[in-house]
Amino acid sequence: GDFGPQISRWTSGYVRTSLGRFGSAAVGYTGQRYYDAEAVSIYSASYSFNVGARAFMTLATSKILGAQNPTQALALLTIPLDMLTSATGSVQSTRQNAETTWIAEASVQRSLPVGEGYGYYLRANNDRTVAGGLLYAGPVGRYTVEAATEQGRAAMRASAAGGIAWVGDTVMFAQPIEQSFAVVKVGELDDVRVLQSNQDVGRTQNGRLALAQIPSLNGVTIALDPLTVPMDVALDRTSRQVVTLPRTGVVVDFAATRQRNALVRLALPS
């Protein structure tokens, strides 16, 4: 088949600088040279700054030089609503062949947490496009349902993805493994809350929990919530730090031992 023009040389450069309380600025360049097509050069610049106590604004522009020479400008306002949720509004203009088109868009989205939880997104623009989706990350998979309509045409899709964590003598179904993974062991205890870098990532079943989103080559702290451990169980420690190589897994074993306890009630004469 036809794969388009073949690139003979590709170059790029990017510089970003902080302006302190006035925000930050960046400029960039990307150039592509082809064996049998006209070269393309892209020049870009952006400026970002805070708006009030929570929001921030990004102004960006780019110029493409090649077979077509469009100029684009973008103004993007982002408002964080909480740790995972944000709302955005943008206006983008594209000028080409003496014509200018404008697209205004608004969106709200919630990212998936590190462990189990849900996310969503919804966006709409003045080009008759509306799209939305629901995402859920469970103990053994990640599931997505999406729908969109664009200029009178509608489409839907659903997807599911998962992974298998195998380390030592332990094999577990998990969420998709993108970098590295860990299997947490807490004896045979159920419903023990596990945290990864202070974020709730799930609870154990039969003393096991697979963590599929462990970043490679970086120290990550895996901890247990001691309030979810039975009172008659002793742990050698409640947190461990692990470092993994890319596409590998580790066992994080919190040795849990049962203790013999006795409750003594003293009754004193009143």
Tab-separated table of N, CA, C and O in Angstrom, residues 57-60 73-77 89-93 105:
chain	number	residue	atom	x	y	z
A	57	MET	N	-4.215	29.894	32.208
A	57	MET	CA	-4.474	30.164	30.801
A	57	MET	C	-3.226	29.843	29.975
A	57	MET	O	-2.109	30.111	30.393
A	58	THR	N	-3.446	29.253	28.797
A	58	THR	CA	-2.372	28.998	27.854
A	58	THR	C	-2.719	29.656	26.522
A	58	THR	O	-3.805	29.433	25.976
A	59	LEU	N	-1.811	30.462	26.011
A	59	LEU	CA	-1.941	31.089	24.698
A	59	LEU	C	-0.860	30.496	23.800
A	59	LEU	O	0.321	30.484	24.173
A	60	ALA	N	-1.249	29.982	22.652
A	60	ALA	CA	-0.290	29.322	21.775
A	60	ALA	C	-0.562	29.688	20.327
A	60	ALA	O	-1.703	29.961	19.940
A	73	ALA	N	-3.908	29.613	16.068
A	73	ALA	CA	-3.791	30.284	17.355
A	73	ALA	C	-4.783	29.633	18.307
A	73	ALA	O	-5.886	29.236	17.911
A	74	LEU	N	-4.395	29.503	19.561
A	74	LEU	CA	-5.215	28.810	20.560
A	74	LEU	C	-5.182	29.561	21.872
A	74	LEU	O	-4.111	30.002	22.323
A	75	ALA	N	-6.345	29.694	22.499
A	75	ALA	CA	-6.463	30.192	23.865
A	75	ALA	C	-7.184	29.122	24.675
A	75	ALA	O	-8.303	28.728	24.330
A	76	LEU	N	-6.524	28.620	25.726
A	76	LEU	CA	-7.051	27.496	26.504
A	76	LEU	C	-7.086	27.867	27.978
A	76	LEU	O	-6.055	28.223	28.556
A	77	LEU	N	-8.269	27.780	28.592
A	77	LEU	CA	-8.443	28.037	30.018
A	77	LEU	C	-8.725	26.718	30.715
A	77	LEU	O	-9.656	25.994	30.336
A	89	GLY	N	-11.995	25.307	28.669
A	89	GLY	CA	-12.661	26.025	27.592
A	89	GLY	C	-11.605	26.567	26.648
A	89	GLY	O	-10.559	27.040	27.094
A	90	SER	N	-11.848	26.465	25.347
A	90	SER	CA	-10.821	26.879	24.396
A	90	SER	C	-11.451	27.510	23.170
A	90	SER	O	-12.607	27.233	22.822
A	91	VAL	N	-10.656	28.359	22.532
A	91	VAL	CA	-11.009	28.949	21.240
A	91	VAL	C	-9.791	28.793	20.340
A	91	VAL	O	-8.681	29.188	20.718
A	92	GLN	N	-9.998	28.209	19.161
A	92	GLN	CA	-8.898	27.989	18.225
A	92	GLN	C	-9.255	28.548	16.863
A	92	GLN	O	-10.363	28.344	16.359
A	93	SER	N	-8.306	29.244	16.281
A	93	SER	CA	-8.503	29.785	14.936
A	93	SER	C	-7.466	29.194	13.998
A	93	SER	O	-6.317	28.970	14.396
A	105	GLU	N	-14.650	25.285	22.084
A	105	GLU	CA	-14.923	23.982	22.690
A	105	GLU	C	-14.894	24.087	24.208
A	105	GLU	O	-14.108	24.852	24.786
